[in-house]
Coordinates of C-alpha atoms and ligand atoms in Angstrom, one line a residue:
Chain A
X30 CA -12.4 -34.9 6.3
X31 CA -13.5 -34.5 2.7
X32 CA -14.4 -31.2 1.2
X33 CA -17.3 -30.4 -1.1
X34 CA -17.5 -27.0 -2.6
X35 CA -20.1 -25.9 -5.1
X36 CA -20.8 -22.6 -6.7
X37 CA -18.5 -20.8 -4.3
X38 CA -18.1 -17.1 -5.0
X39 CA -16.3 -14.4 -3.0
X40 CA -15.9 -10.8 -4.0
X41 CA -13.8 -8.0 -2.5
X42 CA -15.4 -4.8 -3.6
X43 CA -15.2 -4.9 -7.4
X44 CA -12.8 -7.8 -7.5
X45 CA -14.4 -11.3 -7.8
X46 CA -11.7 -13.5 -6.4
X47 CA -13.7 -16.7 -6.6
X48 CA -16.2 -17.0 -9.5
X49 CA -18.1 -20.1 -8.9
X50 CA -15.7 -22.8 -7.6
X51 CA -16.8 -26.4 -7.7
X52 CA -14.4 -28.8 -6.2
X53 CA -14.4 -32.1 -4.3
X54 CA -11.3 -32.9 -2.2
X55 CA -11.1 -36.5 -1.0
X56 CA -8.8 -37.6 1.8
X57 CA -5.0 -37.7 1.4
X58 CA -2.7 -35.1 -0.1
X59 CA -4.3 -32.8 -2.5
X60 CA -2.4 -30.1 -4.6
X61 CA -3.7 -26.7 -5.5
X62 CA -1.9 -25.0 -8.3
X63 CA -2.6 -21.7 -10.0
X64 CA -1.3 -18.4 -11.2
X65 CA -0.8 -15.4 -9.0
X66 CA -4.1 -14.0 -8.1
X67 CA -6.0 -17.2 -9.2
X68 CA -7.8 -17.3 -5.9
X69 CA -6.0 -20.1 -4.0
X70 CA -5.4 -18.1 -0.8
X71 CA -9.0 -16.8 -0.9
X72 CA -10.3 -20.4 -1.2
X73 CA -8.1 -21.6 1.7
X74 CA -9.2 -18.7 3.9
X75 CA -12.8 -19.6 3.2
X76 CA -12.1 -23.2 4.1
X77 CA -10.4 -22.1 7.3
X78 CA -13.5 -20.2 8.3
X79 CA -11.6 -16.9 8.2
X80 CA -13.6 -15.5 5.3
X81 CA -17.3 -15.9 4.8
X82 CA -18.2 -16.8 1.2
X83 CA -20.3 -14.3 -0.7
X84 CA -22.4 -17.2 -2.0
X85 CA -22.1 -20.9 -2.6
X86 CA -21.9 -24.0 -0.5
X87 CA -18.9 -25.4 1.4
X88 CA -19.1 -28.6 3.3
X89 CA -16.1 -29.8 5.3
X90 CA -16.4 -33.3 6.8
X91 CA -20.2 -32.7 6.4
X92 CA -20.2 -29.4 8.3
X93 CA -21.5 -26.3 6.6
X94 CA -18.8 -23.7 7.0
X95 CA -21.3 -20.8 6.6
X96 CA -23.0 -21.6 10.0
X97 CA -21.3 -20.7 13.2
X98 CA -21.6 -24.2 14.6
X99 CA -20.3 -25.8 11.4
X100 CA -17.4 -23.4 11.3
X101 CA -16.4 -24.2 14.9
X102 CA -16.7 -27.9 14.3
X103 CA -14.3 -27.6 11.3
X104 CA -11.9 -25.3 13.2
X105 CA -11.6 -27.8 16.0
X106 CA -10.1 -30.3 13.6
X107 CA -8.2 -27.9 11.4
X108 CA -4.6 -27.1 11.0
X109 CA -4.1 -24.0 9.0
X110 CA -0.9 -22.4 7.8
X111 CA -1.7 -19.0 6.2
X112 CA 0.4 -17.6 3.4
X113 CA 2.7 -15.0 5.0
X114 CA 2.0 -16.1 8.6
X115 CA 3.3 -13.6 11.1
X116 CA 4.6 -14.7 14.5
X117 CA 4.7 -12.8 17.7
X118 CA 8.3 -11.6 17.9
X119 CA 8.2 -11.3 21.7
X120 CA 7.3 -14.9 22.3
X121 CA 9.6 -17.9 22.2
X122 CA 9.0 -20.8 19.9
X123 CA 7.6 -22.9 22.7
X124 CA 5.4 -20.1 24.0
X125 CA 4.0 -19.4 20.6
X126 CA 3.0 -23.0 20.1
X127 CA 1.7 -23.2 23.6
X128 CA -0.5 -20.2 22.9
X129 CA -1.9 -21.7 19.7
X130 CA -2.4 -25.0 21.4
X131 CA -4.4 -23.4 24.2
X132 CA -6.5 -21.6 21.6
X133 CA -7.1 -24.8 19.8
X134 CA -8.5 -26.2 23.0
X135 CA -5.7 -28.5 24.1
X136 CA -6.4 -28.0 27.7
X137 CA -4.4 -30.8 29.2
X138 CA -1.1 -29.1 30.1
X139 CA 1.1 -32.2 30.2
X140 CA -0.3 -33.5 26.9
X141 CA 0.0 -30.2 25.2
X142 CA 3.6 -29.8 26.3
X143 CA 4.5 -33.3 25.2
X144 CA 2.9 -32.7 21.8
X145 CA 4.8 -29.4 21.4
X146 CA 8.0 -31.2 22.2
X147 CA 7.4 -33.9 19.6
X148 CA 6.5 -31.4 16.9
X149 CA 9.6 -29.3 17.7
X150 CA 11.7 -32.4 17.2
X151 CA 9.8 -33.2 14.0
X152 CA 10.5 -29.8 12.4
X153 CA 14.0 -29.6 13.9
X154 CA 13.5 -26.6 16.2
X155 CA 14.0 -28.4 19.5
X156 CA 17.2 -26.5 20.3
X157 CA 15.7 -23.1 19.7
X158 CA 12.5 -23.8 21.6
X159 CA 13.4 -21.2 24.3
X160 CA 14.5 -18.6 21.8
X161 CA 12.4 -15.5 21.0
X162 CA 10.9 -15.7 17.5
X163 CA 12.3 -12.2 16.7
X164 CA 15.2 -12.8 14.3
X165 CA 14.2 -16.2 13.1
X166 CA 15.1 -16.9 9.4
X167 CA 12.4 -17.5 6.8
X168 CA 12.9 -21.2 7.0
X169 CA 12.7 -21.3 10.7
X170 CA 9.5 -19.3 10.8
X171 CA 8.0 -21.6 8.2
X172 CA 8.8 -24.5 10.4
X173 CA 7.1 -22.9 13.4
X174 CA 4.2 -22.3 11.1
X175 CA 4.0 -26.0 10.1
X176 CA 4.4 -27.0 13.8
X177 CA 1.5 -24.9 14.9
X178 CA -0.7 -26.2 12.0
X179 CA 0.0 -29.8 13.2
X180 CA -0.9 -29.1 16.8
X181 CA -3.9 -31.0 18.1
X182 CA -3.6 -33.7 15.5
X183 CA -6.0 -32.1 12.9
X184 CA -8.0 -34.1 10.5
X185 CA -7.8 -31.4 7.9
X186 CA -4.6 -29.5 7.1
X187 CA -4.7 -26.5 4.9
X188 CA -1.2 -25.1 4.0
X189 CA -0.8 -22.1 1.8
X190 CA 2.5 -22.1 0.0
X191 CA 4.4 -23.7 2.8
X192 CA 7.6 -24.1 0.7
X193 CA 7.8 -20.7 -0.9
X194 CA 11.2 -19.2 -0.2
X195 CA 12.8 -22.3 1.2
X196 CA 16.1 -23.7 -0.1
X197 CA 15.7 -26.9 -2.1
X198 CA 16.8 -29.3 0.7
X199 CA 14.5 -27.7 3.2
X200 CA 11.7 -27.7 0.6
X201 CA 12.1 -31.4 0.0
X202 CA 12.2 -32.1 3.7
X203 CA 9.0 -30.1 4.1
X204 CA 6.9 -31.7 1.5
X205 CA 8.0 -35.1 2.5
X206 CA 7.0 -34.3 6.0
X207 CA 3.6 -33.2 4.8
X208 CA 3.2 -36.4 2.7
X209 CA 4.1 -38.5 5.7
X210 CA 1.5 -37.0 7.9
X211 CA -1.1 -37.0 5.1
X212 CA -1.9 -40.7 5.8
X213 CA -5.5 -40.8 6.9
X214 CA -5.9 -37.0 6.9
X215 CA -6.8 -34.5 4.2
X216 CA -3.9 -32.2 3.4
X217 CA -4.6 -29.3 1.0
X218 CA -1.4 -27.9 -0.3
X219 CA -1.3 -24.7 -2.4
X220 CA 1.9 -24.0 -4.2
X221 CA 3.5 -22.4 -7.3
X222 CA 6.1 -25.2 -7.3
X223 CA 4.7 -27.8 -9.7
X224 CA 7.5 -30.2 -8.6
X225 CA 6.1 -30.3 -5.1
X226 CA 2.8 -31.4 -6.3
X227 CA 4.4 -34.0 -8.7
X228 CA 6.3 -35.5 -5.8
X229 CA 3.7 -35.7 -3.2
X230 CA 0.1 -35.5 -4.5
X231 CA -2.0 -38.1 -6.2
X232 CA -4.7 -35.6 -7.0
X233 CA -4.7 -31.9 -7.7
X234 CA -6.7 -29.0 -8.8
X235 CA -5.6 -26.1 -10.9
X236 CA -7.1 -22.6 -10.6
X237 CA -7.1 -19.7 -12.9
X238 CA -8.9 -16.4 -12.5
X239 CA -11.2 -17.5 -9.7
X240 CA -12.2 -20.8 -11.3
X241 CA -11.1 -24.4 -11.1
X242 CA -9.9 -25.3 -14.6
X243 CA -8.7 -28.8 -13.8
X244 CA -9.3 -31.4 -11.1
X245 CA -8.3 -35.0 -11.0
X246 CA -5.3 -37.2 -10.8
X247 CA -2.0 -35.4 -11.3
X248 CA -1.3 -37.6 -14.3
X249 CA -4.3 -35.9 -15.9
X250 CA -2.4 -32.7 -15.9
X251 CA 0.5 -34.3 -17.7
X252 CA -1.9 -35.7 -20.3
X253 CA -2.9 -32.2 -21.3
X254 CA 0.5 -31.8 -22.9
X255 CA 0.5 -35.3 -24.4
X256 CA 1.3 -35.0 -28.1
X257 CA 1.9 -31.3 -27.7
X258 CA 5.4 -31.3 -26.2
X259 CA 8.3 -31.1 -28.5
X260 CA 12.0 -30.9 -28.5
X261 CA 13.8 -28.7 -31.0
X262 CA 17.5 -28.5 -31.4
X263 CA 18.6 -25.4 -33.3
X264 CA 21.4 -22.9 -33.5
X265 CA 19.0 -20.3 -34.7
X266 CA 16.3 -18.4 -32.9
X267 CA 13.9 -20.3 -30.6
X268 CA 10.7 -21.6 -32.2
X269 CA 8.1 -18.9 -32.6
X270 CA 5.0 -21.0 -32.0
X271 CA 4.1 -22.5 -28.6
X272 CA 5.6 -21.9 -25.2
X273 CA 9.2 -22.5 -24.6
X274 CA 9.4 -24.4 -21.3
X275 CA 13.2 -25.0 -21.2
X276 CA 16.3 -24.1 -23.1
X277 CA 19.6 -25.8 -22.6
X278 CA 22.6 -24.6 -24.5
X279 CA 24.8 -27.5 -25.7
X280 CA 27.7 -27.6 -28.3
X281 CA 25.5 -28.8 -31.1
X282 CA 22.9 -26.1 -30.6
X283 CA 20.3 -25.1 -28.0
X284 CA 17.8 -27.8 -26.9
X285 CA 14.4 -26.3 -26.5
X286 CA 11.4 -28.0 -25.0
X287 CA 8.2 -26.4 -26.4
X288 CA 4.5 -26.9 -25.5
X289 CA 2.5 -26.3 -28.7
X290 CA -0.6 -28.0 -30.1
X291 CA 1.0 -28.0 -33.5
X292 CA 4.5 -29.0 -34.5
X293 CA 6.5 -25.8 -33.8
X294 CA 9.4 -26.6 -36.2
X295 CA 10.0 -29.0 -39.1
X296 CA 12.8 -30.5 -37.0
X297 CA 10.8 -30.9 -33.8
X298 CA 10.4 -34.3 -32.3
X299 CA 7.6 -35.2 -29.9
X300 CA 8.7 -36.0 -26.4
X301 CA 7.1 -37.3 -23.2
X302 CA 5.7 -34.3 -21.2
X303 CA 6.5 -33.5 -17.6
X304 CA 3.9 -32.2 -15.1
X305 CA 5.2 -28.7 -15.6
X306 CA 4.6 -29.0 -19.3
X307 CA 1.1 -30.3 -18.6
X308 CA 0.5 -27.3 -16.4
X309 CA 1.7 -24.9 -19.1
X310 CA -0.6 -26.6 -21.7
X311 CA -3.5 -26.4 -19.3
X312 CA -2.9 -22.7 -18.6
X313 CA -2.7 -22.0 -22.3
X314 CA -6.2 -23.5 -22.7
X315 CA -7.6 -21.8 -19.6
X316 CA -6.2 -18.4 -20.1
X317 CA -5.7 -17.8 -23.8
X318 CA -3.2 -15.0 -24.2
Chain B
X2 CA -13.1 -19.3 30.1
X3 CA -9.9 -21.3 29.6
X4 CA -9.3 -19.6 26.3
X5 CA -9.9 -16.2 27.9
X6 CA -7.3 -16.9 30.5
X7 CA -4.9 -18.2 27.9
X8 CA -5.2 -15.0 25.8
X9 CA -5.0 -12.9 28.9
X10 CA -1.8 -14.7 30.1
X11 CA 0.0 -14.5 26.8
X12 CA -1.1 -10.9 26.0
X13 CA 0.2 -9.9 29.5
X14 CA 3.5 -11.8 28.9
X15 CA 4.0 -10.1 25.5
X16 CA 3.3 -6.7 26.8
X17 CA 5.3 -6.9 30.0
X18 CA 8.3 -7.6 27.8
X19 CA 7.9 -4.4 25.9
X20 CA 10.7 -2.0 26.7
X21 CA 8.5 1.0 25.7
X22 CA 6.1 0.2 28.5
X23 CA 8.8 0.3 31.1
X24 CA 10.6 3.2 29.6
X25 CA 7.5 5.4 29.4
X26 CA 6.5 4.5 32.9
X27 CA 10.0 5.2 34.3
X28 CA 10.4 8.4 32.3
X29 CA 7.0 9.9 33.3
X30 CA 7.4 8.8 37.0
X31 CA 10.8 10.5 37.2
X32 CA 9.4 13.6 35.6
X33 CA 6.6 13.6 38.2
X34 CA 8.9 13.1 41.1
X35 CA 11.3 15.8 40.0
X36 CA 9.0 18.5 38.6
X37 CA 6.0 18.4 40.9
X38 CA 6.3 21.8 42.4
X39 CA 6.0 22.7 46.1
X40 CA 2.3 21.7 46.3
X41 CA 3.2 18.1 45.4
X42 CA 3.2 15.2 47.9
X43 CA 7.0 15.4 48.4
X44 CA 6.3 18.6 50.3
X45 CA 3.5 17.4 52.5
X46 CA 4.1 17.9 56.3
X47 CA 6.1 15.2 58.0
X48 CA 3.1 14.1 60.1
X49 CA 0.7 13.8 57.1
X50 CA -1.0 10.4 57.2
X51 CA 0.0 7.6 54.8
X52 CA -3.3 7.6 52.9
X53 CA -3.0 11.3 52.1
X54 CA 0.7 10.9 51.0
X55 CA 0.1 8.0 48.8
X56 CA -3.3 9.2 47.5
X57 CA -1.5 12.4 46.4
X58 CA 1.2 10.5 44.7
X59 CA -1.3 8.2 43.0
X60 CA -3.2 11.2 41.7
X61 CA 0.0 12.7 40.3
X62 CA 0.9 9.5 38.6
X63 CA -2.5 9.0 37.2
X64 CA -2.3 12.4 35.5
X65 CA 0.6 11.4 33.3
X66 CA 1.3 7.6 33.3
X67 CA -1.9 6.7 31.3
X68 CA -0.7 8.9 28.4
X69 CA 2.2 6.5 28.0
X70 CA 0.0 3.5 28.4
X71 CA -2.5 4.8 25.8
X72 CA 0.3 5.2 23.3
X73 CA 1.8 1.7 24.1
X74 CA -1.6 -0.1 24.0
X75 CA -2.8 1.6 20.8
X76 CA -1.5 -1.1 18.5
X77 CA -2.4 -4.2 20.5
X78 CA -5.5 -5.2 18.7
X79 CA -4.5 -3.9 15.2
X80 CA -1.1 -5.5 15.4
X81 CA -2.4 -9.0 14.7
X82 CA -3.2 -7.7 11.2
X83 CA 0.1 -5.8 10.9
X84 CA 2.1 -8.8 11.9
X85 CA 0.1 -11.3 9.8
X86 CA -1.2 -13.3 12.7
X87 CA -4.9 -12.3 12.3
X88 CA -5.8 -15.0 9.8
X89 CA -4.3 -17.7 12.0
X90 CA -6.2 -16.4 15.1
X91 CA -9.4 -16.3 13.1
X92 CA -9.0 -19.9 12.1
X93 CA -8.7 -21.1 15.6
X94 CA -11.8 -22.4 17.5
X95 CA -11.8 -19.5 19.9
X96 CA -14.7 -17.0 20.0
X97 CA -13.7 -13.4 19.0
X98 CA -15.3 -12.2 22.3
X99 CA -12.9 -14.4 24.3
X100 CA -10.0 -13.0 22.3
X101 CA -10.9 -9.4 22.9
X102 CA -11.8 -9.9 26.5
X103 CA -8.5 -11.7 27.1
X104 CA -6.4 -9.1 25.3
X105 CA -8.2 -6.4 27.3
X106 CA -7.6 -8.0 30.7
X107 CA -4.0 -8.8 29.7
X108 CA -3.4 -5.2 28.7
X109 CA -4.9 -3.8 31.9
X110 CA -2.8 -6.2 33.9
X111 CA 0.4 -5.3 32.0
X112 CA 0.0 -1.6 32.5
X113 CA -1.1 -2.1 36.2
X114 CA 2.2 -3.8 37.0
X115 CA 4.5 -0.9 36.2
X116 CA 2.1 1.6 37.6
X117 CA 1.8 -0.3 40.9
X118 CA 5.5 -0.8 41.0
X119 CA 6.1 3.0 40.5
X120 CA 3.8 3.7 43.5
X121 CA 5.5 1.0 45.6
X122 CA 9.0 2.4 44.8
X123 CA 7.6 5.9 45.7
X124 CA 6.2 4.5 49.0
X125 CA 9.7 3.1 49.7
X126 CA 11.2 6.5 49.1
X127 CA 8.7 8.2 51.4
X128 CA 9.2 5.5 54.0
X129 CA 12.9 6.5 54.2
X130 CA 11.7 10.0 55.3
X131 CA 8.5 9.3 57.1
X132 CA 9.2 5.9 58.6
X133 CA 5.5 4.9 58.5
X134 CA 5.0 1.3 57.4
X135 CA 1.3 2.1 56.6
X136 CA 2.7 3.8 53.4
X137 CA 2.9 0.5 51.7
X138 CA -0.7 -0.7 52.1
X139 CA -1.8 2.8 51.4
X140 CA 0.1 2.7 48.1
X141 CA -1.7 -0.4 47.1
X142 CA -5.1 1.1 48.1
X143 CA -4.4 4.3 46.3
X144 CA -3.4 2.3 43.2
X145 CA -6.6 0.4 43.3
X146 CA -9.0 3.3 43.7
X147 CA -7.2 6.1 41.9
X148 CA -5.0 4.6 39.2
X149 CA -6.6 1.3 38.3
X150 CA -10.0 2.5 37.2
X151 CA -8.4 5.1 34.9
X152 CA -6.0 2.5 33.4
X153 CA -8.9 0.2 32.7
X154 CA -10.8 3.1 31.0
X155 CA -7.8 4.1 28.9
X156 CA -7.1 0.5 27.9
X157 CA -10.6 0.0 26.5
X158 CA -10.3 3.1 24.2
X159 CA -6.6 2.6 23.4
X160 CA -7.3 -1.0 22.2
X161 CA -10.4 -0.3 20.2
X162 CA -9.9 3.3 19.0
X163 CA -7.2 2.3 16.4
X164 CA -9.7 -0.2 14.9
X165 CA -11.7 2.8 13.8
X166 CA -9.1 5.5 13.3
X167 CA -5.5 4.5 12.8
X168 CA -3.0 3.9 15.5
X169 CA -1.0 7.2 14.9
X170 CA -4.1 9.3 14.6
X171 CA -5.6 7.7 17.7
X172 CA -2.4 8.6 19.6
X173 CA -2.6 12.2 18.6
X174 CA -6.2 12.5 19.4
X175 CA -5.8 10.6 22.7
X176 CA -3.0 13.0 23.8
X177 CA -5.2 16.0 22.9
X178 CA -8.1 14.5 24.8
X179 CA -6.0 13.8 27.8
X180 CA -4.9 17.4 28.2
X181 CA -8.2 18.9 27.4
X182 CA -10.4 16.4 29.3
X183 CA -8.2 15.9 32.4
X184 CA -5.6 18.6 32.9
X185 CA -6.9 21.8 31.4
X186 CA -8.3 24.0 34.2
X187 CA -12.1 23.8 34.0
X188 CA -12.5 27.6 34.2
X189 CA -10.9 28.4 30.9
X190 CA -12.6 26.2 28.4
X191 CA -15.6 23.9 28.6
X192 CA -13.8 20.6 29.4
X193 CA -14.4 17.4 31.3
X194 CA -11.7 18.2 33.8
X195 CA -12.8 17.7 37.4
X196 CA -15.9 15.8 36.5
X197 CA -16.9 12.4 37.6
X198 CA -15.9 11.2 34.1
X199 CA -12.2 12.0 34.4
X200 CA -10.1 8.9 34.4
X201 CA -7.4 10.7 36.4
X202 CA -9.4 9.9 39.5
X203 CA -9.9 13.3 41.2
X204 CA -12.9 11.9 43.1
X205 CA -11.4 8.7 44.4
X206 CA -8.3 10.6 45.3
X207 CA -10.3 13.3 47.1
X208 CA -12.1 10.6 49.1
X209 CA -8.8 8.9 50.0
X210 CA -7.0 12.2 50.9
X211 CA -9.9 13.5 52.8
X212 CA -9.9 16.9 51.0
X213 CA -10.7 18.3 47.6
X214 CA -8.0 16.9 45.3
X215 CA -7.0 18.6 42.0
X216 CA -10.2 19.8 40.3
X217 CA -12.8 17.6 41.8
X218 CA -15.9 19.5 42.3
X219 CA -14.6 22.8 40.9
X220 CA -17.6 24.7 39.7
X221 CA -17.8 25.7 36.1
X222 CA -19.3 24.2 33.0
X223 CA -21.0 20.8 33.4
X224 CA -21.4 21.5 37.1
X225 CA -24.0 18.6 37.4
X226 CA -21.0 16.3 36.8
X227 CA -19.0 17.9 39.5
X228 CA -20.8 17.1 42.8
X229 CA -19.1 17.6 46.2
X230 CA -16.4 14.9 46.6
X231 CA -16.9 12.1 49.0
X232 CA -17.2 8.3 49.2
X233 CA -20.4 8.1 47.2
X234 CA -19.1 10.4 44.5
X235 CA -15.9 8.4 44.3
X236 CA -17.8 5.2 43.8
X237 CA -20.1 6.8 41.2
X238 CA -17.1 8.1 39.3
X239 CA -15.5 4.6 39.1
X240 CA -18.9 3.1 38.0
X241 CA -19.3 5.7 35.4
X242 CA -15.9 5.1 34.0
X243 CA -16.6 1.4 33.8
X244 CA -19.9 2.0 32.0
X245 CA -18.2 4.3 29.5
X246 CA -15.5 1.8 28.8
X247 CA -18.0 -1.0 27.9
X248 CA -19.2 0.1 24.5
X249 CA -15.8 0.1 22.8
X250 CA -15.1 -3.4 24.2
X251 CA -18.5 -4.6 22.9
X252 CA -17.9 -3.2 19.4
X253 CA -14.3 -4.6 19.3
X254 CA -15.3 -8.1 18.1
X255 CA -17.4 -7.1 15.2
X256 CA -14.9 -4.5 14.2
X257 CA -12.1 -7.0 14.3
X258 CA -14.1 -9.6 12.3
X259 CA -14.9 -7.0 9.6
X260 CA -11.2 -6.3 9.3
X261 CA -10.2 -9.9 9.0
X262 CA -12.8 -10.7 6.4
X263 CA -12.1 -7.9 4.0
Ligands
ATP408 N1 -8.5 -9.0 1.2 C1 -8.6 -8.7 -0.1 N2 -9.1 -7.5 -0.5 C2 -9.2 -7.2 -1.8 N3 -8.8 -8.0 -2.8 C3 -8.4 -9.2 -2.5 C4 -8.2 -9.6 -1.1 N4 -7.7 -10.9 -1.1 C5 -7.6 -11.3 -2.3 N5 -7.9 -10.3 -3.2 C6 -7.9 -10.4 -4.7 O1 -8.5 -11.6 -5.0 C7 -7.7 -12.2 -6.1 C8 -7.3 -13.6 -5.6 O2 -6.3 -13.4 -4.7 P1 -5.6 -14.7 -3.9 O3 -4.7 -14.1 -2.9 O4 -6.7 -15.6 -3.5 O5 -4.8 -15.4 -5.1 P2 -3.7 -16.5 -5.0 O6 -4.1 -17.5 -5.9 O7 -3.5 -16.9 -3.6 O8 -2.4 -15.7 -5.5 P3 -0.9 -15.9 -5.1 O9 -0.4 -17.1 -5.8 O10 -0.2 -14.7 -5.6 O11 -0.8 -16.1 -3.6 C9 -6.6 -11.2 -6.4 O12 -7.1 -10.4 -7.5 C10 -6.5 -10.4 -5.2 O13 -6.1 -9.1 -5.5
MG409 MG1 -1.9 -17.0 -2.3

């Protein structure tokens, strides 16, 4: 299911969370990066049919999300993991998934149960299937969240910061899982963790203050810092121009990596940028400080 | 329809597991059994018929048990937002109407179970003294005509009220309403007590017991709402309660949708 968004606006009282978003999301895994408050969650809630747009056009798999019929058509093939999903503490893992499955319209009891079993195995929760959700750790809750999103074999999967707060191993497991299931589906992944996008997405968009400031192949983000990423080794203070992305103290002096359009220090040497550095360069252009 | 039953089933399951539901029912039921005074059903003559005994008990229970139920149910619709499950629910291909209807039916069922159980336990207690097996079917009948309509009425307001007010404020107002509109003697202040509109079930109880129960028909303010008790008046009372409970349920979906999308 591909997504076509044009001129999408959404306001909350005086706050305009989305100020004219234009975005095309093809199939496969697609990353959505952006600062806090950039509007990622708002965009995802609109796509999930939870929030009506204030104005603009949103087509998901050809269905107009602003009509009731279009919204239902999308929701029938959607898996959505909201940011900060809350689970019912008084249900067990299996019951919670069963409930979501029923509401998704998986009416065949045997098929639904089989699918829940497979998903529980997949996210490693099979042995706590009969335990109440009350008292689950953050990582376990996240896994339940992912499992419910995958129920019903959705063609579009929208996951809002699924890896926030997970330990590195768990995070890697998670994003690999998402990349595996991406296959012929569309997976829209929002995150603050640039590395997750670097490792799993071919294409990505970057949002800032309610607008999309970049969209295209992930390498395009890296290109933004091409010729603008430097390494400076010094025993003195850090370079004063540009953004210091990393600082590693070594015996010979501190190694700084700096994103700056101009050479930040006479001794600076140009280096190959990473995705994170590309992101920093992009943000400097988009939101001049 | 399948979605409705799914919501109903899970809502029921979640609520029936709530300790507060059982504790409030047990606490209030014990209070009623112990502190009912010498006009209570415990002191009915030994030859009183089963319908009268259980009808009187049902009326007593229905004076207090719904207060606990109203408190417990007050957060059932708003808690999806509090817990953070509302966005997920709104993203599922289930109509908000099915969600509200299912939650309502599940809530009524979940309060009906402890209420019916309380009456059956009472019937067992009475059976020990009176030895009349008809006490058990009478308990079920009394539950159905006296308690259940009131529970269904209370559930509608308890689910939807907190969407407009806040759950704590609703609870305070609800308790105030309960005493004013159901228990306060109608001769002191203008109140709904003893009218066809009281969810306590004075009219169905009067019909079941075969005499004027509690305040049913007591003259006073609003006397046109206090006809002579009887079968017709009992039925009218139940119908009126159902009619009154409908608007909040109808408004629940748009209220919920507004909450989710802001
Ligand atoms: N329900 C709401 N009511 C009022 N304002 C809102 C609401 N939801 C979002 N906003 C505002 O809209 C803007 C965008 O928020 P949004 O949650 O979409 O950002 P985000 O990119 O997901 O941020 P984060 O990375 O912190 O999750 C913020 O200024 C936020 O305060
Ligand atoms: Mg967010």
